JSON list of C-alpha atoms and ligand atoms in Angstrom, two decimals:
[
{"chain": "A", "resi": 528, "resn": "UNK", "atom": "CA", "xyz": [0.00, 0.00, 0.00]},
{"chain": "A", "resi": 529, "resn": "UNK", "atom": "CA", "xyz": [1.27, 3.50, -0.80]},
{"chain": "A", "resi": 530, "resn": "UNK", "atom": "CA", "xyz": [2.11, 5.53, 2.24]},
{"chain": "A", "resi": 531, "resn": "UNK", "atom": "CA", "xyz": [0.88, 9.12, 2.65]},
{"chain": "A", "resi": 532, "resn": "UNK", "atom": "CA", "xyz": [3.48, 11.82, 2.06]},
{"chain": "A", "resi": 533, "resn": "UNK", "atom": "CA", "xyz": [4.56, 14.20, 4.83]},
{"chain": "A", "resi": 534, "resn": "UNK", "atom": "CA", "xyz": [6.45, 17.50, 4.57]},
{"chain": "A", "resi": 535, "resn": "UNK", "atom": "CA", "xyz": [7.58, 20.13, 7.05]},
{"chain": "A", "resi": 536, "resn": "UNK", "atom": "CA", "xyz": [8.37, 23.73, 6.12]},
{"chain": "A", "resi": 537, "resn": "UNK", "atom": "CA", "xyz": [10.31, 26.39, 8.02]},
{"chain": "A", "resi": 538, "resn": "UNK", "atom": "CA", "xyz": [9.29, 30.01, 7.43]},
{"chain": "A", "resi": 539, "resn": "UNK", "atom": "CA", "xyz": [9.98, 32.81, 9.98]},
{"chain": "A", "resi": 540, "resn": "UNK", "atom": "CA", "xyz": [10.41, 30.79, 13.16]},
{"chain": "A", "resi": 541, "resn": "UNK", "atom": "CA", "xyz": [13.24, 29.92, 15.52]},
{"chain": "A", "resi": 542, "resn": "UNK", "atom": "CA", "xyz": [13.27, 26.21, 14.54]},
{"chain": "A", "resi": 543, "resn": "UNK", "atom": "CA", "xyz": [12.00, 25.33, 18.02]},
{"chain": "A", "resi": 544, "resn": "UNK", "atom": "CA", "xyz": [8.91, 23.70, 16.54]},
{"chain": "A", "resi": 545, "resn": "UNK", "atom": "CA", "xyz": [11.15, 21.46, 14.44]},
{"chain": "A", "resi": 546, "resn": "UNK", "atom": "CA", "xyz": [13.21, 20.70, 17.54]},
{"chain": "A", "resi": 547, "resn": "UNK", "atom": "CA", "xyz": [9.99, 19.60, 19.25]},
{"chain": "A", "resi": 548, "resn": "UNK", "atom": "CA", "xyz": [9.25, 17.45, 16.19]},
{"chain": "A", "resi": 549, "resn": "UNK", "atom": "CA", "xyz": [12.61, 15.75, 16.78]},
{"chain": "A", "resi": 550, "resn": "UNK", "atom": "CA", "xyz": [11.67, 15.34, 20.46]},
{"chain": "A", "resi": 551, "resn": "UNK", "atom": "CA", "xyz": [9.24, 12.62, 19.34]},
{"chain": "A", "resi": 552, "resn": "UNK", "atom": "CA", "xyz": [12.43, 10.54, 19.67]},
{"chain": "A", "resi": 553, "resn": "UNK", "atom": "CA", "xyz": [11.81, 6.86, 18.91]},
{"chain": "A", "resi": 554, "resn": "UNK", "atom": "CA", "xyz": [8.31, 7.68, 17.71]},
{"chain": "A", "resi": 555, "resn": "UNK", "atom": "CA", "xyz": [9.98, 9.30, 14.69]},
{"chain": "A", "resi": 556, "resn": "UNK", "atom": "CA", "xyz": [10.65, 5.76, 13.49]},
{"chain": "A", "resi": 557, "resn": "UNK", "atom": "CA", "xyz": [6.95, 5.01, 13.71]},
{"chain": "A", "resi": 558, "resn": "UNK", "atom": "CA", "xyz": [6.13, 8.20, 11.78]},
{"chain": "A", "resi": 559, "resn": "UNK", "atom": "CA", "xyz": [8.69, 7.17, 9.15]},
{"chain": "A", "resi": 560, "resn": "UNK", "atom": "CA", "xyz": [6.89, 3.81, 8.90]},
{"chain": "A", "resi": 561, "resn": "UNK", "atom": "CA", "xyz": [3.52, 5.49, 8.49]},
{"chain": "A", "resi": 562, "resn": "UNK", "atom": "CA", "xyz": [4.58, 8.18, 5.96]},
{"chain": "A", "resi": 563, "resn": "UNK", "atom": "CA", "xyz": [7.13, 9.08, 3.33]},
{"chain": "A", "resi": 564, "resn": "UNK", "atom": "CA", "xyz": [8.86, 12.27, 4.46]},
{"chain": "A", "resi": 565, "resn": "UNK", "atom": "CA", "xyz": [9.31, 14.04, 1.14]},
{"chain": "A", "resi": 566, "resn": "UNK", "atom": "CA", "xyz": [10.41, 17.55, 2.12]},
{"chain": "A", "resi": 567, "resn": "UNK", "atom": "CA", "xyz": [11.77, 19.14, 5.29]},
{"chain": "A", "resi": 568, "resn": "UNK", "atom": "CA", "xyz": [14.71, 21.17, 6.61]},
{"chain": "A", "resi": 569, "resn": "UNK", "atom": "CA", "xyz": [15.59, 17.86, 8.29]},
{"chain": "A", "resi": 570, "resn": "UNK", "atom": "CA", "xyz": [16.24, 16.09, 4.99]},
{"chain": "A", "resi": 571, "resn": "UNK", "atom": "CA", "xyz": [18.19, 17.04, 1.86]},
{"chain": "A", "resi": 572, "resn": "UNK", "atom": "CA", "xyz": [15.48, 17.85, -0.68]},
{"chain": "A", "resi": 573, "resn": "UNK", "atom": "CA", "xyz": [15.64, 21.22, -2.40]},
{"chain": "A", "resi": 574, "resn": "UNK", "atom": "CA", "xyz": [12.29, 21.48, -4.18]},
{"chain": "A", "resi": 575, "resn": "UNK", "atom": "CA", "xyz": [8.84, 21.14, -2.64]},
{"chain": "A", "resi": 576, "resn": "UNK", "atom": "CA", "xyz": [7.18, 18.18, -4.38]},
{"chain": "A", "resi": 577, "resn": "UNK", "atom": "CA", "xyz": [3.72, 18.04, -5.87]},
{"chain": "A", "resi": 578, "resn": "UNK", "atom": "CA", "xyz": [0.79, 16.18, -4.24]},
{"chain": "A", "resi": 579, "resn": "UNK", "atom": "CA", "xyz": [1.93, 16.27, -0.60]},
{"chain": "A", "resi": 580, "resn": "UNK", "atom": "CA", "xyz": [-0.68, 14.81, 1.74]},
{"chain": "A", "resi": 581, "resn": "UNK", "atom": "CA", "xyz": [0.23, 16.58, 5.00]},
{"chain": "A", "resi": 582, "resn": "UNK", "atom": "CA", "xyz": [2.52, 19.55, 5.62]},
{"chain": "A", "resi": 583, "resn": "UNK", "atom": "CA", "xyz": [3.47, 21.14, 8.94]},
{"chain": "A", "resi": 584, "resn": "UNK", "atom": "CA", "xyz": [4.39, 24.82, 8.49]},
{"chain": "A", "resi": 585, "resn": "UNK", "atom": "CA", "xyz": [6.52, 26.46, 11.19]},
{"chain": "A", "resi": 586, "resn": "UNK", "atom": "CA", "xyz": [6.80, 30.23, 11.38]},
{"chain": "A", "resi": 587, "resn": "UNK", "atom": "CA", "xyz": [5.07, 33.37, 10.23]},
{"chain": "A", "resi": 588, "resn": "UNK", "atom": "CA", "xyz": [5.00, 34.71, 6.68]},
{"chain": "A", "resi": 589, "resn": "UNK", "atom": "CA", "xyz": [7.51, 37.55, 6.97]},
{"chain": "A", "resi": 590, "resn": "UNK", "atom": "CA", "xyz": [9.44, 37.94, 3.73]},
{"chain": "A", "resi": 591, "resn": "UNK", "atom": "CA", "xyz": [8.88, 37.87, -0.01]},
{"chain": "A", "resi": 592, "resn": "UNK", "atom": "CA", "xyz": [10.56, 34.48, 0.02]},
{"chain": "A", "resi": 593, "resn": "UNK", "atom": "CA", "xyz": [8.13, 33.17, 2.68]},
{"chain": "A", "resi": 594, "resn": "UNK", "atom": "CA", "xyz": [5.21, 34.49, 0.64]},
{"chain": "A", "resi": 595, "resn": "UNK", "atom": "CA", "xyz": [6.34, 32.77, -2.54]},
{"chain": "A", "resi": 596, "resn": "UNK", "atom": "CA", "xyz": [7.01, 29.54, -0.66]},
{"chain": "A", "resi": 597, "resn": "UNK", "atom": "CA", "xyz": [3.74, 29.31, 1.26]},
{"chain": "A", "resi": 598, "resn": "UNK", "atom": "CA", "xyz": [1.70, 29.89, -1.90]},
{"chain": "A", "resi": 599, "resn": "UNK", "atom": "CA", "xyz": [3.58, 27.09, -3.66]},
{"chain": "A", "resi": 600, "resn": "UNK", "atom": "CA", "xyz": [3.21, 24.81, -0.61]},
{"chain": "A", "resi": 601, "resn": "UNK", "atom": "CA", "xyz": [-0.53, 25.50, -0.44]},
{"chain": "A", "resi": 602, "resn": "UNK", "atom": "CA", "xyz": [-1.01, 24.68, -4.12]},
{"chain": "A", "resi": 603, "resn": "UNK", "atom": "CA", "xyz": [0.79, 21.36, -3.70]},
{"chain": "A", "resi": 604, "resn": "UNK", "atom": "CA", "xyz": [-0.57, 20.22, -0.31]},
{"chain": "A", "resi": 605, "resn": "UNK", "atom": "CA", "xyz": [-3.81, 18.49, 0.63]},
{"chain": "A", "resi": 606, "resn": "UNK", "atom": "CA", "xyz": [-3.78, 19.20, 4.40]},
{"chain": "A", "resi": 607, "resn": "UNK", "atom": "CA", "xyz": [-1.85, 22.26, 5.54]},
{"chain": "A", "resi": 608, "resn": "UNK", "atom": "CA", "xyz": [-1.11, 22.54, 9.26]},
{"chain": "A", "resi": 609, "resn": "UNK", "atom": "CA", "xyz": [-0.17, 25.78, 11.05]},
{"chain": "A", "resi": 610, "resn": "UNK", "atom": "CA", "xyz": [2.55, 24.35, 13.26]},
{"chain": "A", "resi": 611, "resn": "UNK", "atom": "CA", "xyz": [3.22, 26.37, 16.42]},
{"chain": "A", "resi": 612, "resn": "UNK", "atom": "CA", "xyz": [2.32, 29.83, 17.66]},
{"chain": "A", "resi": 613, "resn": "UNK", "atom": "CA", "xyz": [4.39, 31.75, 15.10]},
{"chain": "A", "resi": 614, "resn": "UNK", "atom": "CA", "xyz": [2.44, 30.10, 12.30]},
{"chain": "A", "resi": 615, "resn": "UNK", "atom": "CA", "xyz": [-0.89, 30.41, 14.13]},
{"chain": "A", "resi": 616, "resn": "UNK", "atom": "CA", "xyz": [-0.64, 34.01, 15.42]},
{"chain": "A", "resi": 617, "resn": "UNK", "atom": "CA", "xyz": [2.69, 35.47, 14.09]},
{"chain": "A", "resi": 618, "resn": "UNK", "atom": "CA", "xyz": [3.85, 35.39, 17.75]},
{"chain": "A", "resi": 619, "resn": "UNK", "atom": "CA", "xyz": [7.53, 36.42, 18.04]},
{"chain": "A", "resi": 620, "resn": "UNK", "atom": "CA", "xyz": [8.05, 37.49, 14.40]},
{"chain": "A", "resi": 621, "resn": "UNK", "atom": "CA", "xyz": [4.95, 39.68, 14.75]},
{"chain": "A", "resi": 622, "resn": "UNK", "atom": "CA", "xyz": [6.63, 41.75, 17.49]},
{"chain": "A", "resi": 623, "resn": "UNK", "atom": "CA", "xyz": [8.27, 43.82, 14.76]},
{"chain": "A", "resi": 624, "resn": "UNK", "atom": "CA", "xyz": [4.95, 44.79, 13.19]},
{"chain": "A", "resi": 625, "resn": "UNK", "atom": "CA", "xyz": [4.38, 48.09, 15.07]},
{"chain": "A", "resi": 626, "resn": "UNK", "atom": "CA", "xyz": [7.92, 49.27, 14.31]},
{"chain": "A", "resi": 627, "resn": "UNK", "atom": "CA", "xyz": [7.82, 49.30, 10.52]},
{"chain": "A", "resi": 628, "resn": "UNK", "atom": "CA", "xyz": [10.37, 47.77, 8.16]},
{"chain": "A", "resi": 629, "resn": "UNK", "atom": "CA", "xyz": [12.62, 50.79, 7.55]},
{"chain": "A", "resi": 630, "resn": "UNK", "atom": "CA", "xyz": [13.21, 51.76, 11.22]},
{"chain": "A", "resi": 631, "resn": "UNK", "atom": "CA", "xyz": [13.63, 48.06, 12.06]},
{"chain": "A", "resi": 632, "resn": "UNK", "atom": "CA", "xyz": [16.37, 47.51, 9.48]},
{"chain": "A", "resi": 633, "resn": "UNK", "atom": "CA", "xyz": [18.11, 50.78, 10.34]},
{"chain": "A", "resi": 634, "resn": "UNK", "atom": "CA", "xyz": [18.14, 49.86, 14.03]},
{"chain": "A", "resi": 635, "resn": "UNK", "atom": "CA", "xyz": [19.45, 46.34, 13.40]},
{"chain": "A", "resi": 636, "resn": "UNK", "atom": "CA", "xyz": [21.94, 46.96, 10.62]},
{"chain": "A", "resi": 637, "resn": "UNK", "atom": "CA", "xyz": [23.08, 50.59, 11.08]},
{"chain": "A", "resi": 638, "resn": "UNK", "atom": "CA", "xyz": [22.43, 52.06, 14.55]},
{"chain": "A", "resi": 639, "resn": "UNK", "atom": "CA", "xyz": [23.55, 48.98, 16.50]},
{"chain": "A", "resi": 640, "resn": "UNK", "atom": "CA", "xyz": [26.52, 48.15, 14.27]},
{"chain": "A", "resi": 641, "resn": "UNK", "atom": "CA", "xyz": [30.08, 49.42, 14.67]},
{"chain": "A", "resi": 642, "resn": "UNK", "atom": "CA", "xyz": [31.77, 47.59, 11.78]},
{"chain": "A", "resi": 643, "resn": "UNK", "atom": "CA", "xyz": [30.58, 48.05, 8.19]},
{"chain": "A", "resi": 644, "resn": "UNK", "atom": "CA", "xyz": [27.03, 49.22, 8.93]},
{"chain": "A", "resi": 645, "resn": "UNK", "atom": "CA", "xyz": [24.64, 48.85, 6.02]},
{"chain": "A", "resi": 646, "resn": "UNK", "atom": "CA", "xyz": [21.43, 47.14, 5.02]},
{"chain": "A", "resi": 647, "resn": "UNK", "atom": "CA", "xyz": [21.94, 43.97, 3.00]},
{"chain": "A", "resi": 648, "resn": "UNK", "atom": "CA", "xyz": [19.30, 44.29, 0.32]},
{"chain": "A", "resi": 649, "resn": "UNK", "atom": "CA", "xyz": [20.77, 41.77, -2.08]},
{"chain": "A", "resi": 650, "resn": "UNK", "atom": "CA", "xyz": [21.47, 38.73, 0.13]},
{"chain": "A", "resi": 651, "resn": "UNK", "atom": "CA", "xyz": [18.63, 38.93, 2.68]},
{"chain": "A", "resi": 652, "resn": "UNK", "atom": "CA", "xyz": [15.07, 38.28, 1.45]},
{"chain": "A", "resi": 653, "resn": "UNK", "atom": "CA", "xyz": [13.02, 41.48, 1.44]},
{"chain": "A", "resi": 654, "resn": "UNK", "atom": "CA", "xyz": [10.71, 41.80, 4.43]},
{"chain": "A", "resi": 655, "resn": "UNK", "atom": "CA", "xyz": [6.97, 42.21, 3.97]},
{"chain": "A", "resi": 656, "resn": "UNK", "atom": "CA", "xyz": [5.43, 45.23, 5.73]},
{"chain": "A", "resi": 657, "resn": "UNK", "atom": "CA", "xyz": [4.24, 42.92, 8.54]},
{"chain": "A", "resi": 658, "resn": "UNK", "atom": "CA", "xyz": [4.80, 39.33, 9.66]},
{"chain": "A", "resi": 659, "resn": "UNK", "atom": "CA", "xyz": [1.50, 37.51, 9.20]},
{"chain": "A", "resi": 660, "resn": "UNK", "atom": "CA", "xyz": [0.04, 34.25, 10.51]},
{"chain": "A", "resi": 661, "resn": "UNK", "atom": "CA", "xyz": [-0.13, 31.62, 7.81]},
{"chain": "A", "resi": 662, "resn": "UNK", "atom": "CA", "xyz": [-3.96, 31.63, 7.63]},
{"chain": "A", "resi": 663, "resn": "UNK", "atom": "CA", "xyz": [-3.91, 35.35, 6.76]},
{"chain": "A", "resi": 664, "resn": "UNK", "atom": "CA", "xyz": [-2.14, 34.42, 3.53]},
{"chain": "A", "resi": 665, "resn": "UNK", "atom": "CA", "xyz": [-3.42, 30.98, 2.50]},
{"chain": "A", "resi": 666, "resn": "UNK", "atom": "CA", "xyz": [-6.10, 28.57, 3.68]},
{"chain": "A", "resi": 667, "resn": "UNK", "atom": "CA", "xyz": [-5.05, 26.51, 6.70]},
{"chain": "A", "resi": 668, "resn": "UNK", "atom": "CA", "xyz": [-6.73, 23.19, 7.49]},
{"chain": "A", "resi": 669, "resn": "UNK", "atom": "CA", "xyz": [-5.48, 22.42, 11.01]},
{"chain": "A", "resi": 670, "resn": "UNK", "atom": "CA", "xyz": [-3.99, 24.59, 13.78]},
{"chain": "A", "resi": 671, "resn": "UNK", "atom": "CA", "xyz": [-1.45, 23.19, 16.25]},
{"chain": "A", "resi": 672, "resn": "UNK", "atom": "CA", "xyz": [-0.72, 25.91, 18.83]},
{"chain": "A", "resi": 673, "resn": "UNK", "atom": "CA", "xyz": [2.18, 25.90, 21.28]},
{"chain": "A", "resi": 674, "resn": "UNK", "atom": "CA", "xyz": [5.58, 27.54, 21.54]},
{"chain": "A", "resi": 675, "resn": "UNK", "atom": "CA", "xyz": [6.51, 24.96, 20.62]},
{"chain": "A", "resi": 676, "resn": "UNK", "atom": "CA", "xyz": [3.74, 22.36, 20.39]},
{"chain": "A", "resi": 677, "resn": "UNK", "atom": "CA", "xyz": [4.72, 19.42, 22.60]},
{"chain": "A", "resi": 678, "resn": "UNK", "atom": "CA", "xyz": [6.18, 16.29, 21.04]},
{"chain": "A", "resi": 679, "resn": "UNK", "atom": "CA", "xyz": [3.13, 14.37, 22.33]},
{"chain": "A", "resi": 680, "resn": "UNK", "atom": "CA", "xyz": [0.74, 16.77, 20.61]},
{"chain": "A", "resi": 681, "resn": "UNK", "atom": "CA", "xyz": [2.70, 16.58, 17.36]},
{"chain": "A", "resi": 682, "resn": "UNK", "atom": "CA", "xyz": [2.78, 12.79, 17.49]},
{"chain": "A", "resi": 683, "resn": "UNK", "atom": "CA", "xyz": [-0.93, 12.33, 18.15]},
{"chain": "A", "resi": 684, "resn": "UNK", "atom": "CA", "xyz": [-1.86, 14.95, 15.57]},
{"chain": "A", "resi": 685, "resn": "UNK", "atom": "CA", "xyz": [0.35, 13.32, 12.95]},
{"chain": "A", "resi": 686, "resn": "UNK", "atom": "CA", "xyz": [-1.06, 9.86, 13.56]},
{"chain": "A", "resi": 687, "resn": "UNK", "atom": "CA", "xyz": [-4.56, 11.23, 13.05]},
{"chain": "A", "resi": 688, "resn": "UNK", "atom": "CA", "xyz": [-3.63, 13.27, 10.00]},
{"chain": "A", "resi": 689, "resn": "UNK", "atom": "CA", "xyz": [-1.77, 10.41, 8.33]},
{"chain": "A", "resi": 690, "resn": "UNK", "atom": "CA", "xyz": [-4.83, 8.21, 8.84]},
{"chain": "A", "resi": 691, "resn": "UNK", "atom": "CA", "xyz": [-7.09, 10.86, 7.31]},
{"chain": "A", "resi": 692, "resn": "UNK", "atom": "CA", "xyz": [-8.67, 12.10, 10.54]},
{"chain": "A", "resi": 693, "resn": "UNK", "atom": "CA", "xyz": [-8.88, 15.65, 11.86]},
{"chain": "A", "resi": 694, "resn": "UNK", "atom": "CA", "xyz": [-6.85, 15.68, 15.10]},
{"chain": "A", "resi": 695, "resn": "UNK", "atom": "CA", "xyz": [-8.48, 16.65, 18.37]},
{"chain": "A", "resi": 696, "resn": "UNK", "atom": "CA", "xyz": [-6.42, 19.62, 19.60]},
{"chain": "A", "resi": 697, "resn": "UNK", "atom": "CA", "xyz": [-8.74, 20.49, 22.48]},
{"chain": "A", "resi": 698, "resn": "UNK", "atom": "CA", "xyz": [-5.99, 20.31, 25.12]},
{"chain": "A", "resi": 699, "resn": "UNK", "atom": "CA", "xyz": [-3.45, 22.27, 23.07]},
{"chain": "A", "resi": 700, "resn": "UNK", "atom": "CA", "xyz": [-2.39, 25.63, 24.53]},
{"chain": "A", "resi": 701, "resn": "UNK", "atom": "CA", "xyz": [-0.65, 28.74, 23.25]},
{"chain": "A", "resi": 702, "resn": "UNK", "atom": "CA", "xyz": [2.79, 29.25, 24.75]},
{"chain": "A", "resi": 703, "resn": "UNK", "atom": "CA", "xyz": [3.71, 26.53, 27.22]},
{"chain": "B", "resi": 1415, "resn": "SF4", "atom": "S1", "xyz": [6.21, 28.91, 18.00]},
{"chain": "B", "resi": 1415, "resn": "SF4", "atom": "FE1", "xyz": [7.88, 29.20, 19.50]},
{"chain": "B", "resi": 1415, "resn": "SF4", "atom": "S2", "xyz": [9.22, 27.42, 19.20]},
{"chain": "B", "resi": 1415, "resn": "SF4", "atom": "FE2", "xyz": [7.93, 27.59, 17.34]},
{"chain": "B", "resi": 1415, "resn": "SF4", "atom": "S3", "xyz": [9.10, 28.86, 15.90]},
{"chain": "B", "resi": 1415, "resn": "SF4", "atom": "FE3", "xyz": [7.80, 30.25, 17.07]},
{"chain": "B", "resi": 1415, "resn": "SF4", "atom": "S4", "xyz": [9.09, 30.96, 18.79]},
{"chain": "B", "resi": 1415, "resn": "SF4", "atom": "FE4", "xyz": [10.05, 29.12, 17.94]}
]
């Protein structure tokens, strides 16, 4: 029988949600039995494949690059999961929203820098005016809150999703 395909994507987040994914420990082997992991920062695949069954998206949509990526991921994914508080609410990346992009970049790259101050427009993806939760940009099917979501929550949600069920996230909390 063909296994469902699973992807994970990292937008503007600290990678803590992916670290919690790894905290499933030996249950990762069970997930690998239940699904083909076809794209993730944890594996060496460069291009997001077509027809992905389940994708966990960590992080807010903060840059032009994030925007391009999440639209492509949405087009190619059956069940899209907002994975963690940054994806669900913008959380930490959203703290820059009241500041504005220009003052933010000047503060970070000019005012607080003593050696070669300057804003790197060519090598850093351009920021969007605000960091947005994923569902403000594309349709999201399932929300997994937590900063990060616990390994237990991720495991139980994945088992349900890979078996075609909507996970019960009643006990899930924002933050910790
Ligand atoms: S939700 Fe928390 S752990 Fe996950 S990316 Fe955001 S800050 Fe990091």
